[in-house]
Structures are given as structure tokens and as C-alpha cells.
Coordinates of C-alpha atoms in Angstrom, one line a residue:
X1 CA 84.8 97.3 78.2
X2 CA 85.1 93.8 77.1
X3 CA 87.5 91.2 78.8
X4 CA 90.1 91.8 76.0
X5 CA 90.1 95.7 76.5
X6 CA 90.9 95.3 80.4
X7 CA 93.5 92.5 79.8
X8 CA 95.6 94.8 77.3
X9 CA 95.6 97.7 80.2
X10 CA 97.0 95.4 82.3
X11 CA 99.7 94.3 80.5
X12 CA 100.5 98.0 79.9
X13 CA 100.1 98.7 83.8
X14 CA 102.5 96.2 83.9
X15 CA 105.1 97.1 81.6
X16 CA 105.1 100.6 83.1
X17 CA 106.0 99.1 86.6
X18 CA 108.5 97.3 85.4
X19 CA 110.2 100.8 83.1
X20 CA 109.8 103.3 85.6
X21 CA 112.1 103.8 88.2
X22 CA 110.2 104.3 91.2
X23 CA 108.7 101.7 93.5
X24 CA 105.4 100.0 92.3
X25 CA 104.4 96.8 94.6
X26 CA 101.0 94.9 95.4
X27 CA 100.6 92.8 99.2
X28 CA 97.9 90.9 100.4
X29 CA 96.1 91.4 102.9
X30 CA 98.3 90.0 105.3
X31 CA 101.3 91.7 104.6
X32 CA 102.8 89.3 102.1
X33 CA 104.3 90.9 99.5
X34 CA 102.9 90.0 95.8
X35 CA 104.9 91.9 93.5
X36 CA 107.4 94.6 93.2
X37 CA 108.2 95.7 90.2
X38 CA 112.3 95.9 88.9
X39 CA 113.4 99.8 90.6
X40 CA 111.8 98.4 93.8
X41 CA 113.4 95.0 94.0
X42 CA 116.9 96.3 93.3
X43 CA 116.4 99.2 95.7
X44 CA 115.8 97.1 98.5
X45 CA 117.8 94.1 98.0
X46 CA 114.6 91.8 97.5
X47 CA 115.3 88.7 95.2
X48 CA 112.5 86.2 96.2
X49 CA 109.1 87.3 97.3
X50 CA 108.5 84.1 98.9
X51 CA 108.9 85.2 102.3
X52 CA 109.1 88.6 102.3
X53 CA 106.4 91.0 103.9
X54 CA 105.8 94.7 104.7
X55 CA 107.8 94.2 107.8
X56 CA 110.7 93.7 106.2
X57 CA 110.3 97.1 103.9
X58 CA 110.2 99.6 106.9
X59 CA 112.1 100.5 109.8
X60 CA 110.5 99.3 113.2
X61 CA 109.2 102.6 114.1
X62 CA 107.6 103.2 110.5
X63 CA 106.2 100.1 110.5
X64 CA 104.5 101.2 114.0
X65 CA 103.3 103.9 112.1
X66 CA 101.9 102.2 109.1
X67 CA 100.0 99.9 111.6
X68 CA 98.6 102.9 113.8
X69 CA 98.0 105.7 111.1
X70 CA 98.0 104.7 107.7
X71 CA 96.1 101.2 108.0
X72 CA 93.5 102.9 109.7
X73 CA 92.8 105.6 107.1
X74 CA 93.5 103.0 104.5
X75 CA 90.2 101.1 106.2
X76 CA 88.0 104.4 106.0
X77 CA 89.1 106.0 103.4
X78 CA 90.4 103.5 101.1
X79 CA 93.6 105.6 99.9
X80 CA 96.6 107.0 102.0
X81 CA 99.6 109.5 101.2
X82 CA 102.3 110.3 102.8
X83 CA 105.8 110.0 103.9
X84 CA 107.5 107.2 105.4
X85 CA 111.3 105.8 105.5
X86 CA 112.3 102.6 104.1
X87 CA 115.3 100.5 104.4
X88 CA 117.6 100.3 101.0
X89 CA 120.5 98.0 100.4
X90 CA 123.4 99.2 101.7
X91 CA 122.2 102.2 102.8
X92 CA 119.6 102.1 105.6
X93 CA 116.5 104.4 105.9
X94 CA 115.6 106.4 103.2
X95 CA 112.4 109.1 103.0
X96 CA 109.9 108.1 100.6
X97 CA 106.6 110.0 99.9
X98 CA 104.6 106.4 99.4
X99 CA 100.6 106.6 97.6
X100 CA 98.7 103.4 98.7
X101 CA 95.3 102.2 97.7
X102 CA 93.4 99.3 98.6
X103 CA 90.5 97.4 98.1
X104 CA 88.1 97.2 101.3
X105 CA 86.1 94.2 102.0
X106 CA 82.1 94.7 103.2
X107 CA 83.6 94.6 106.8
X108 CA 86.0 97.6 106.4
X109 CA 88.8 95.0 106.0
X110 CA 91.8 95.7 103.7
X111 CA 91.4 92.8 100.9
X112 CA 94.4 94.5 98.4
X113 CA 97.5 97.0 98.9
X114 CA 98.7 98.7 95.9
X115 CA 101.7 100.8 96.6
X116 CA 103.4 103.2 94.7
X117 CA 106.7 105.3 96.1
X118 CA 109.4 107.6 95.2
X119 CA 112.1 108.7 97.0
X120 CA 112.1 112.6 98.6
X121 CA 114.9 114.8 97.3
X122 CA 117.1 115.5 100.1
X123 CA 116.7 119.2 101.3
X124 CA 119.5 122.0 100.0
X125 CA 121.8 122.8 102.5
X126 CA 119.3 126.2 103.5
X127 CA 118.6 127.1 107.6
X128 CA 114.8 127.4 106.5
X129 CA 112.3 126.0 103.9
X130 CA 110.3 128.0 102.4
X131 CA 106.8 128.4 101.8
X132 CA 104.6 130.6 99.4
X133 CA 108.2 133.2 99.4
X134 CA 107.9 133.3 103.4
X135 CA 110.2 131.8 105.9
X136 CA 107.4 129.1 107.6
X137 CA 108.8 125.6 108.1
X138 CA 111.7 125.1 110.3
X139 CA 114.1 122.8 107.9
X140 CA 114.9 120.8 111.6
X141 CA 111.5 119.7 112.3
X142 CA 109.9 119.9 108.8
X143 CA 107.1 122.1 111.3
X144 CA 105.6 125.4 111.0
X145 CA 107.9 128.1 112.8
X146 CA 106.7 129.7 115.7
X147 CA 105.8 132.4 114.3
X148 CA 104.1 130.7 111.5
X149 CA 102.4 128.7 114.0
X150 CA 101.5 131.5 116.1
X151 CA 99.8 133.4 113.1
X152 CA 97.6 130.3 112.1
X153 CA 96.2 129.7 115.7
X154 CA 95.7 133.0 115.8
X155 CA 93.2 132.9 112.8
X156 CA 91.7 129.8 114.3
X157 CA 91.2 131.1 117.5
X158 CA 89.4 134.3 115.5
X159 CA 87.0 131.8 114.0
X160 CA 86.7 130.0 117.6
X161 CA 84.1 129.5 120.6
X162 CA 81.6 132.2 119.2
X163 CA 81.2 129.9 115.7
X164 CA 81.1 126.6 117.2
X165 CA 83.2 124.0 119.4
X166 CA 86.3 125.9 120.8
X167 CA 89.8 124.9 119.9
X168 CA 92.5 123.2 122.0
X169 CA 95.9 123.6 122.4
X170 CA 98.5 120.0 123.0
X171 CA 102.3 121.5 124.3
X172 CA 104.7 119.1 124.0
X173 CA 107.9 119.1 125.6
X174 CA 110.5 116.5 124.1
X175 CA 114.2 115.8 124.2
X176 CA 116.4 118.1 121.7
X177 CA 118.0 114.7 120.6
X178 CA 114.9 113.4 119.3
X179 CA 113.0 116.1 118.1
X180 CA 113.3 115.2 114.2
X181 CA 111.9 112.0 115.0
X182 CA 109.1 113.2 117.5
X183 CA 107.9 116.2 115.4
X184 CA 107.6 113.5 112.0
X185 CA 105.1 111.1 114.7
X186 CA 103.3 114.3 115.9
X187 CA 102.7 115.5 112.8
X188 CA 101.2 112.1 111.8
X189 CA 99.1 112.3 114.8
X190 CA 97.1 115.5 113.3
X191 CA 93.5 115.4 111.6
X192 CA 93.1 117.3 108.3
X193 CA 91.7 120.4 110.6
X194 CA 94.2 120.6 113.2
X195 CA 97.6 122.2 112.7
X196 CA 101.3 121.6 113.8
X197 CA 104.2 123.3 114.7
X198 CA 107.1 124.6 117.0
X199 CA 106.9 126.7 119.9
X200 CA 110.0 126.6 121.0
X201 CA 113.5 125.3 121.4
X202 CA 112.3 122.0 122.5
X203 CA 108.7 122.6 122.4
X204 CA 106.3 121.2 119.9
X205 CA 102.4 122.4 119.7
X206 CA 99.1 120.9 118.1
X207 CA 96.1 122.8 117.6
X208 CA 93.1 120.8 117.9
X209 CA 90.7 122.4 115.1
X210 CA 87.7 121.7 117.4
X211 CA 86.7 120.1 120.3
X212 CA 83.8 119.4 122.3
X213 CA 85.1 119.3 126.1
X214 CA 88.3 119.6 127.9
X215 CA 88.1 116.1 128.4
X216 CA 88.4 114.9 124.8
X217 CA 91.5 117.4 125.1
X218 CA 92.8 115.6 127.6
X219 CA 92.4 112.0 125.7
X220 CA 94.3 113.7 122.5
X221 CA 96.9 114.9 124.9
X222 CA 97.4 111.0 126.2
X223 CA 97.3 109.6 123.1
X224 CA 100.2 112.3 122.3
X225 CA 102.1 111.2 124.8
X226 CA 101.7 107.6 124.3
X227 CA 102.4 107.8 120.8
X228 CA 105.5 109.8 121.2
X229 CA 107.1 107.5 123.9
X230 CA 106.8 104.1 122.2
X231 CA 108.2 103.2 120.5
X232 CA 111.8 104.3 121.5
X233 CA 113.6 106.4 118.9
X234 CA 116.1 104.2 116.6
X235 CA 119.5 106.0 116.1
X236 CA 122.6 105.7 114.4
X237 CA 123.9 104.9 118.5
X238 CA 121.1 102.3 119.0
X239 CA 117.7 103.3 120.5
X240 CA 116.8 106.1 122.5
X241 CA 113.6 106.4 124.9
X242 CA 111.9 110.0 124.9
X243 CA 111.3 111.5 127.9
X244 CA 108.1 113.4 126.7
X245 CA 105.7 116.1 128.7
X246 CA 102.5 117.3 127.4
X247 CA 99.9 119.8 128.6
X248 CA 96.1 120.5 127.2
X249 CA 94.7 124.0 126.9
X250 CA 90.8 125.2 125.4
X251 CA 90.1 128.3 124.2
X252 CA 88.2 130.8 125.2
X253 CA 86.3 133.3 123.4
X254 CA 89.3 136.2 124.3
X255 CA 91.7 134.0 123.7
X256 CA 95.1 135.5 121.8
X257 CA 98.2 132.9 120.8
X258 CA 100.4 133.2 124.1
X259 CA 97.0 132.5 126.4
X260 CA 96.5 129.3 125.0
X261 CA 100.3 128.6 125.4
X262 CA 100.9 129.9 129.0
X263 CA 97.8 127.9 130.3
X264 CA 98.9 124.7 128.5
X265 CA 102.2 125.5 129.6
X266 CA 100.3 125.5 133.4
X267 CA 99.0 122.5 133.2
X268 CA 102.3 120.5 131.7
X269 CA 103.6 121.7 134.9
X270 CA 101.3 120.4 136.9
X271 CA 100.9 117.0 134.2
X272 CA 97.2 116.4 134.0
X273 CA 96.5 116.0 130.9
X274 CA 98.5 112.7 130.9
X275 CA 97.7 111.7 135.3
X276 CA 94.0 112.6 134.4
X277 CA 93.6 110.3 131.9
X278 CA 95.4 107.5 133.6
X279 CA 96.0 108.1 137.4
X280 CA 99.6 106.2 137.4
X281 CA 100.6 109.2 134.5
X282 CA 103.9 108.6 132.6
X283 CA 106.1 107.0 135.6
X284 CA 103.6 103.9 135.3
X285 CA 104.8 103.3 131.5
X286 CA 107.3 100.6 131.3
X287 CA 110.5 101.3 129.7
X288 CA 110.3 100.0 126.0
X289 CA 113.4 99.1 125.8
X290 CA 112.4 95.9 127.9
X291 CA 109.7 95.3 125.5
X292 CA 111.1 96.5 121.9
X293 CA 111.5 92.3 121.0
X294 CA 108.2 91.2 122.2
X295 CA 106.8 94.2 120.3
X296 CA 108.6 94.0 117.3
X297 CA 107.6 90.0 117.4
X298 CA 103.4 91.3 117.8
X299 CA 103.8 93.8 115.0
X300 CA 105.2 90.9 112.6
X301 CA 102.3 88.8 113.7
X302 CA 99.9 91.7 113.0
X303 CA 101.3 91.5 109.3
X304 CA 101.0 87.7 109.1
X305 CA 97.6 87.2 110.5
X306 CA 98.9 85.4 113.2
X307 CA 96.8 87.9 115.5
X308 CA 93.4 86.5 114.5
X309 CA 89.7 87.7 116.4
X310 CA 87.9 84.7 117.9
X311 CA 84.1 84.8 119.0
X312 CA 82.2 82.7 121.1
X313 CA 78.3 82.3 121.5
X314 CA 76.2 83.5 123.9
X315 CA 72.7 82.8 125.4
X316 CA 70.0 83.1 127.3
X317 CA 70.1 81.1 130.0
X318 CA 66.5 79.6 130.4
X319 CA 65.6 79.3 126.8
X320 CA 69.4 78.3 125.4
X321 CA 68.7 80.4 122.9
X322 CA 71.4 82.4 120.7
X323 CA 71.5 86.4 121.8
X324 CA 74.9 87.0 120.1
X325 CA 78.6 86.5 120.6
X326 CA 81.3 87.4 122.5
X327 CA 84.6 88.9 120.7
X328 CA 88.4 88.1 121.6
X329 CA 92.2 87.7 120.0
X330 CA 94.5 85.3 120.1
X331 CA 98.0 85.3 119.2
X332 CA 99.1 82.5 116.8
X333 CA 102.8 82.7 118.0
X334 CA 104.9 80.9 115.3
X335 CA 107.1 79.3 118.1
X336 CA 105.0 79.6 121.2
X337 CA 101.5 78.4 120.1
X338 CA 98.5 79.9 120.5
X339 CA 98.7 82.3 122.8
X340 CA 95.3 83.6 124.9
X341 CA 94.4 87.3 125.3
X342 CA 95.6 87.8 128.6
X343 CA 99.1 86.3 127.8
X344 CA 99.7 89.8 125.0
X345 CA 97.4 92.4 126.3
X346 CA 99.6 93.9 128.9
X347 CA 102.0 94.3 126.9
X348 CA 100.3 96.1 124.1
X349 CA 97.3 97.8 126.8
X350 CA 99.3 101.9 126.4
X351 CA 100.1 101.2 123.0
X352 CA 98.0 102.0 120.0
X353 CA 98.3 98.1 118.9
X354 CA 95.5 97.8 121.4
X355 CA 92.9 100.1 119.8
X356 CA 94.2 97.7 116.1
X357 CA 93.5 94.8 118.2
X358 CA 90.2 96.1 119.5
X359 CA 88.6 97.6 116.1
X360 CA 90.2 94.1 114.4
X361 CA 88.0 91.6 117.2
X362 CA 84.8 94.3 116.1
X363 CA 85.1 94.2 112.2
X364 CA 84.9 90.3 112.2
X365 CA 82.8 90.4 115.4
X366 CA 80.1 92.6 113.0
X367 CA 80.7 89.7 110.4
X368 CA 79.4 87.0 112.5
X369 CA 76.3 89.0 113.8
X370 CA 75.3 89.8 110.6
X371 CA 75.7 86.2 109.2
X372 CA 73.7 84.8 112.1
X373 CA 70.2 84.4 112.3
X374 CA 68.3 84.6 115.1
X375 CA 64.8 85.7 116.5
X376 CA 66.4 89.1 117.5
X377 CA 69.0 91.3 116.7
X378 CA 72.2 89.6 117.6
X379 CA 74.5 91.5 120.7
X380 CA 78.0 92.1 119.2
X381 CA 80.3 91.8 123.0
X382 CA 83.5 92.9 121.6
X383 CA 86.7 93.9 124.3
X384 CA 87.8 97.7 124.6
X385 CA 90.9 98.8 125.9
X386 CA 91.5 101.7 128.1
X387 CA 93.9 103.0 125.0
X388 CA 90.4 102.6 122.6
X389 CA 88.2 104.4 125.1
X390 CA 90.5 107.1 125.6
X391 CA 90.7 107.2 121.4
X392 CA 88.5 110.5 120.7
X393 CA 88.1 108.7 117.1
X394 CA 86.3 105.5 118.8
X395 CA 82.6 106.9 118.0
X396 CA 83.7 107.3 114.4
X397 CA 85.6 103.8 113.8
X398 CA 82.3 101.8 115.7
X399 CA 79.6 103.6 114.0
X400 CA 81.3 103.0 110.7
X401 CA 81.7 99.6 111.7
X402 CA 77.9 99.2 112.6
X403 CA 77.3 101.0 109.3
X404 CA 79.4 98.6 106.6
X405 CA 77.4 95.6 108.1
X406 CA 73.7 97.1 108.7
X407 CA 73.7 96.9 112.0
X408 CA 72.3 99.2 114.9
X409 CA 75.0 101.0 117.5
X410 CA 72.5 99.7 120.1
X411 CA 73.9 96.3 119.8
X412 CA 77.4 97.0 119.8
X413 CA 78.0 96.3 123.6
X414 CA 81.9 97.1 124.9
X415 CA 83.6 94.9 127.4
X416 CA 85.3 96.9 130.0
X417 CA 87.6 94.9 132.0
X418 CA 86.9 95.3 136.1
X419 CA 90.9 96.3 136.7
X420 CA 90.1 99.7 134.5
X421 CA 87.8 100.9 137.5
X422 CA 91.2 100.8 139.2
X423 CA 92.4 103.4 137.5
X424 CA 89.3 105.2 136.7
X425 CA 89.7 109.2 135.8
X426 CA 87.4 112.2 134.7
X427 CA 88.7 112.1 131.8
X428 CA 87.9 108.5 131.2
X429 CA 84.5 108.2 132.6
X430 CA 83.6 111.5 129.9
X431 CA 84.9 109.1 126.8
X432 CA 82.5 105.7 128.3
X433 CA 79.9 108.9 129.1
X434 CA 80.1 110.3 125.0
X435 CA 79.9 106.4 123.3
X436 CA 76.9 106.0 125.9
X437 CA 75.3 108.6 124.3
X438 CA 75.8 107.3 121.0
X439 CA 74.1 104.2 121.6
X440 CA 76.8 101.9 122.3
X441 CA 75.8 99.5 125.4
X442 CA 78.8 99.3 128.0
X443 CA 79.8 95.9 130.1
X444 CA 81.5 95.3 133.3
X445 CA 83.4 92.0 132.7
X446 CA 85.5 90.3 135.6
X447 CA 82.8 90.8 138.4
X448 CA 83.5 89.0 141.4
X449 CA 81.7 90.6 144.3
X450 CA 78.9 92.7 145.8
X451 CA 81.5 95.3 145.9
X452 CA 82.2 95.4 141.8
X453 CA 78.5 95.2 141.3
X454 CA 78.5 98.5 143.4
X455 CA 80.2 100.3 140.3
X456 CA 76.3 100.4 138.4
X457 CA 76.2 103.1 141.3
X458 CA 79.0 105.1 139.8
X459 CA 79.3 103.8 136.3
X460 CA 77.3 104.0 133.6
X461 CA 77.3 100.1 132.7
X462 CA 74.5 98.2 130.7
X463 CA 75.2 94.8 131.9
X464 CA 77.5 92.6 134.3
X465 CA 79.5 90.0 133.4
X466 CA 80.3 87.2 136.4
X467 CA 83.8 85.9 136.1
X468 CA 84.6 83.0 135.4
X469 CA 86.6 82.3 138.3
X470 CA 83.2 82.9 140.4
X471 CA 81.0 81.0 138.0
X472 CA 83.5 78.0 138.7
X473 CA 83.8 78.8 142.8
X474 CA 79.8 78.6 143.6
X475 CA 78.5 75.0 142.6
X476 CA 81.3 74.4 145.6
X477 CA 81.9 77.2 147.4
X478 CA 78.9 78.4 149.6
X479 CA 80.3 81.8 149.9
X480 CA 80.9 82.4 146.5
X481 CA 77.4 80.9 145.9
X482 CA 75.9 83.9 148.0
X483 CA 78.1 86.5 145.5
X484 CA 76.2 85.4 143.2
X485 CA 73.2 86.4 144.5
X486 CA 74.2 89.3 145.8
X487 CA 75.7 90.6 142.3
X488 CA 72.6 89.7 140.8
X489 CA 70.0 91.3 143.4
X490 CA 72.2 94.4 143.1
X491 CA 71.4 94.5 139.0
X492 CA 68.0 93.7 139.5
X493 CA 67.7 96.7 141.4
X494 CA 69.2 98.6 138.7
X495 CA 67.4 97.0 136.0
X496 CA 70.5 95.4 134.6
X497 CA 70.9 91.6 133.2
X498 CA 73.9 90.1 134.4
X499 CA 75.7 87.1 132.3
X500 CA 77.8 84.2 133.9
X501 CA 81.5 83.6 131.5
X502 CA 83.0 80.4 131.7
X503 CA 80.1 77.9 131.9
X504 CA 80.8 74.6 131.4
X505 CA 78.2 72.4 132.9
X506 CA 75.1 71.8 133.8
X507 CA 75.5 72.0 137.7
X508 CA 76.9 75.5 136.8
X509 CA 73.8 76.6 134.5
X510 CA 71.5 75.5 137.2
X511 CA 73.3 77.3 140.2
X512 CA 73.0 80.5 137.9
X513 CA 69.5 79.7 136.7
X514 CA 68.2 79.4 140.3
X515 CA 70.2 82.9 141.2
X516 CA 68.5 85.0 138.5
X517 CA 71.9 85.4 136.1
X518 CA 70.0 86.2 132.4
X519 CA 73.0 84.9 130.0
X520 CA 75.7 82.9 129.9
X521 CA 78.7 81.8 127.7
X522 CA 81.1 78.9 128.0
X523 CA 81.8 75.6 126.8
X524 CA 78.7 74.4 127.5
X525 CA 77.3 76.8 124.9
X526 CA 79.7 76.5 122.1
X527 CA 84.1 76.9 122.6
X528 CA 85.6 80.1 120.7
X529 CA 86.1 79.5 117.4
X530 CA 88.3 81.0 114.5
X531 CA 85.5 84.6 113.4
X532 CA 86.3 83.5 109.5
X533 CA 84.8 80.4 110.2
X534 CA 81.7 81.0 112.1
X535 CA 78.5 80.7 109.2

């Protein structure tokens, strides 16, 4: 079609947006909104563009959701449906059932948002919807009933163990005030073969199509739980936090309906789905009340850019020469400055802002490598929270990663910060254990004595990263000098190469020369610089 042809469709694309009366609007890849066409800017009280973004469309808690569920499938997928409230003038939230498209950049990176909406009729005044003539969704939660959930894990269970990986059952006890809310965010939570539904009074249930151990169960049941807690529900009254219980079950090959629920019902009691995963369990969460500001600030930022992935080089230490670089975020706070990892990642760590954050620093990371050229294939060190690692989807989101920029999962290598051993689980060790076997290298960052370089006895890590408080402490200090060498005899004997952060000079390289470190990254080397710069 010549250039003529496609400007004449535009111009009636156009004109179509502007006639019809539901929303049609473009944003950039920021968040910035580009256009909305004439139903959309009346709807929602937008005049000038100028300065208005995504975050100002949706309630906090949606726009949580679009960050954590919808920009993600927009990245693989390049399309995403479903239903979402959005604030009207004059009126408040409103349901919308929103189709969004967008153009994906070679690094899996949203370039384009094309957004169209319409509003959802509101339901008729009926105790139950109703589904192919039979009473199945419960008009409350917008869930299958119990008994229609009960009949469709009964099928699944009858095509369970015996055909492949068994299916798992996530109970969820929440509040009866918030259940609305809580069943709409479970229901987000759910893959195309798992199903949803109510058990009982205050008692939600998601079938897990398949699963491969009892230990991905239990990371599915976390994430549940995370999810569901933060952030707090907003009401008419002001915001309420959830007080949340879940429980993971997997079938067996006898299994009927109430099995699965009486044994997930067990181990709610008992909570370990939630203190496996993370030994503090729920009372370690801090109340997001205290942090709804803060949060509400990062999410902006995460609209705007302002969170943006830095990467720094490393080498090897004899030669100097380039063997890839290391991954991190910094905050460009609009009032603060720019603000280093360690000042935001608490506050986002149980959140699934981390795993954004994480998969964000790898995307550009991936970039970087690929530009690069170098007498090897490039190492990508990228940071991994404990929320990413307990993320049964991380295999997926890193090998399509490796895949959109042609490189190999054995030079994706994941930083695991030392204060995770801390609170080190089954659960947890079985989710580093499954991207292992993938390919994907694992790092101990943060090592500062014989005693962390004793994990390669436990752990399964690939290398060792001194820290750079110790690579600082040993030109001086005599007995952090000896550390040194005792970290580094202790990887030698496992055959693993241990790297030195925060070098900045010479008397430092040749203190970790003469101890045997292999690579090292500091100042020295190269600062961290902007990704989108680095060619």
C-alpha cells in the first residue's frame, strides 16, 4: 500500500476516535498520555495532556495492577484484555473492560500503548449471574460458586497425576469486608489453565492447572498472599488492610474435591505455605498503611521513567579485560535526587514492584551485552529479589529475555543478596535449584567472611562476590586482608571464581590480585552509567 493509502486510514482511524463514544487513547512508553480521543477526555475531566499520565487514569490499587499484571503480558504477549476501574469526573471509579496493544521493542520493552475502553453495564439487581442457563457465578465476587467450582476441579483432578504434572489447590481466607476487592486481584492472579472460585463464606480457592512440586505450590501460594495484602483495599471509609490466610494442597491420584480442600485447609492452619517460603511468614510484612505514600510516589516514578536500570562494567582482574556488566536501579526522585538501590528496595522487596524492577534492570542489561563486543560472550550480572525467585514465572520471563536478544541462559548470572540466606526456606532453595537447572548461573553478592563463603557448602552458587565494604577494609585492615584469602581459598576449593565490588584503586586491585580474586568492578573499571547510554 502506497504512503497515500495508509495516510487516508489514518485519518479515518482518527475520525472514528473522535465519533465514538467510548474511550480510545495512545501513551508512550513512559506513561505519558498522547491522545485521547473526545468520549475519553470528557469522561475523565482531562483538558490538557501536557502533564497527564496513566497514573492519573486509575485508582491506586488498579494502577498496581496494571504495573504487575497487565504490563507484563503486554511485554510477552503484545496485547491485553481485561477489566479494570477508572476514575470519572464527578463520580469516582467506574468498571471498564479496557483492550490494549502495544508495540514491543527488540528487548521486550513496551515502545507504544494503544488503548481502547468501554464501560461495563452495571449488573441487574439478580442474587446470581448466570452462565450457559445455570446458576455458576456468585454476583458478590463475580467467582465461580462453590458448587461450580467444585464440579470444574473435579474434572481437573480426573484428568490429573496419571496424565502429567498434578494439580494444586491455593485456599484463601480473607476478610468478608473486602472480598469484592480480593476475589477481582485473585482472579487476576490466575494463568489461562488455572481456575477460580469460592469455597465458602469467606473462602476463596485457585486451582493450579499443573504444577511440578509442592514447592512451586508453595511460591504461588506467597505470591497470593502478597498480592492480596498490598496494597490495602481503598474504600468509600478510607483504606483497609486485609488480613489474608492461605494454604497450598497437590493432588493426588485419588484425589476427589473436598480432599484437596481439607488438606489445604490443614496446612492454612498450620500457615506454611506463606512461613515456608519466607521464615518471618505474614507478621514480618509491614503495615502498608505506613508505606501507601512512598509507594504511591515509586509507582508514579515507574510511569515516568524516573526508575531507570544502570550497568556497570566488569573485568578480569589480571588482563583488565571486559567479561560483562553488572545490573542495578536507581530512582530519579523528582524532589529527592537520585536515589541508590538500597535507599527503595526495602520498601518495594514483598511487593511485586520488585520482580518489575528486576525483569526492567535484565531487559536493558541484555541490551548492553548484546551491543558489546568482546573476545567472549559477555556475563549479564543482573540483581534478583527474593519476590522474583519465589516468582514460578521467572524461568519464562529470563529465557524470553535471553531469547529477544540472542543470547545464551548460561550467561545470565543472578545476584542474590547475602541477607536472603537469612531467611533461607525449602521452598526457596527449590525455585534458585529449578533456574539452576535451566542454565541460569547464581551469585552470592555481599560476602564478607569465611563464614558467607561457607554457603557454596549449602547453596548452589556459581560465583562470589566480595563486598565492597571488605574490598575497601583489606589494603588497611590486616584482618580483613586474611578474609580475603580465606573467601577465596574456600572457592578455589569449590572451583568457583570470586569477584571483588567496589574497586577503586590500584592498591585495592593489587591486594586482590595477589589473593587470587578473578574479577572485579568499581570505579577503577568504569562508574555505573545510564543502560540507554552504554554503545
Amino acid at each position: 500500500m502506497d504512503a497515500g493509502g495508509t495516510a487516508d486510514i489514518s485519518a479515518q482511524l482518527l475520525l472514528f476516535a473522535e465519533q465514538t463514544t467510548d474511550f480510545v487513547g495512545v501513551a508512550d512508553p513512559w506513561g505519558h498520555l498522547l491522545y485521547l480521543n473526545a468520549a475519553a477526555r470528557k469522561r475523565l475531566g482531562i483538558v490538557n495532556l501536557a502533564d497527564a499520565t496513566l497514573a492519573d487514569i486509575f485508582p491506586l490499587d488498579e494502577f498496581a495492577f496494571y504495573y504487575e499484571v497487565a504490563r507484563p503480558q503486554l511485554v510477552r504477549t503484545g496485547a491485553w484484555s481485561g477489566e479494570v476501574r477508572v476514575n470519572v469526573a464527578g463520580e469516582g471509579p467506574v468498571a471498564m473492560y479496557v483492550s490494549t496493544s502495544a508495540k514491543i521493542g527488540p528487548g521486550g520493552e513496551v515502545n507504544e500503548l494503544v488503548v481502547y475502553a468501554r464501560e461495563v453495564p452495571r449488573p441487574a439487581p439478580a442474587g446470581v449471574s448466570r452462565v450457559g442457563g445455570a446458576s455458576e457465578v456468585d454476583e458478590e465476587t463475580g467467582l465461580l460458586t462453590g458448587s461450580a467450582f467444585a464440579d470444574r476441579v473435579r474434572r481437573a483432578l480426573a484428568n490429573g497425576p496419571r496424565d502429567g504434572d498434578p494439580c494444586a489447590l491455593v485456599l484463601v481466607d480473607v476478610d468478608g469486608a473486602v472480598l469484592r476487592s480480593l476475589a477481582g486481584r485473585l482472579s487476576r492472579l490466575a494463568r489461562t489453565n488455572d481456575i477460580v472460585g469460592r469455597v465458602g463464606e469467606h473462602r476463596l480457592g485457585l486451582l493450579l492447572g499443573a504444577v511440578r512440586s509442592y514447592g512451586e505450590a508453595l511460591r504461588v501460594a506467597q505470591m497470593t498472599y502478597e498480592s492480596l495484602i498490598d496494597p490495602p483495599v481503598t474504600t468509600a471509609g478510607g483504606e483497609i488492610a486485609a488480613s489474608v490466610r492461605c494454604g497450598a494442597a497437590v493432588s493426588t491420584w485419588s484425589d476427589v474435591p473436598t480432599d484437596l480442600i481439607e488438606r489445604a485447609s490443614a496446612a492454612m492452619s498450620n500457615e506454611p505455605a506463606v512461613r515456608d517460603v519466607d521464615a518471618g511468614g505474614p507478621g514480618t510484612v509491614s503495615d502498608p498503611a505506613e508505606e501507601s505514600a512512598s509507594m504511591a510516589e515509586f509507582r508514579v516514578a515507574l510511569s515516568r521513567g524516573d526508575v531507570r536500570p544502570y550497568a556497570q562494567p566488569v573485568v578480569d582482574l589480571r588482563s583488565g579485560r571486559l567479561v560483562g556488566y553488572r545490573g542495578m536501579a536507581r530512582w530519579h526522585h523528582r524532589r529527592l535526587g537520585a536515589l541508590e538501590a538500597s535507599e527503595f528496595i526495602g520498601m518495594i522487596a514483598d511487593t511485586p514492584l520488585a520482580s518489575q524492577v528486576d525483569l526492567n534492570v535484565a531487559r536493558e542489561l541484555a541490551a548492553v551485552v548484546t551491543l558489546a563486543v568482546g573476545d567472549a560472550p559477555l556475563r549479564l550480572y543482573t540483581p534478583v529479589s527474593r519476590r522474583l525467585i519465589a516468582d514460578v514465572r521467572t524461568e519464562q520471563f529470563l529465557s524470553e529475555i535471553a531469547d529477544a536478544f540472542f543470547l545464551s541462559t548460561s550467561q545470565l548470572r543472578l545476584q542474590v543478596a547475602r541477607p536472603l540466606l537469612d531467611r533461607w526456606a525449602p521452598a526457596l532453595r527449590d525455585a534458585l535449584e529449578t533456574l539452576r537447572d535451566a542454565g541460569v548461573a547464581l551469585v552470592l553478592t555481599g560476602v564478607e567472611n569465611g563464614s558467607d563463603a561457607r554457603a557454596l557448602l549449602e547453596h548452589p552458587f556459581d560465583e562470589l562476590h566480595i563486598s565492597p565494604r571488605l574490598t575497601t577494609a583489606a589494603v588497611t585492615d590486616a584482618d580483613a586482608a586474611r578474609a580475603v584469602s580465606v573467601i577465596v581459598r574456600l572457592a578455589r576449593e569449590n572451583d568457583v571464581p570470586v569477584a571483588a565490588a567496589g574497586v577503586d584503586s590500584e592498591p585495592q586491585a593489587d591486594l586482590l590480585i595477589d589473593a587470587g580474586c578473578d574479577f572485579a568492578f568499581g570505579d577503577l573499571y568504569g562508574r555505573a552509567e545510564p543502560a540507554d547510554t552504554i554503545d
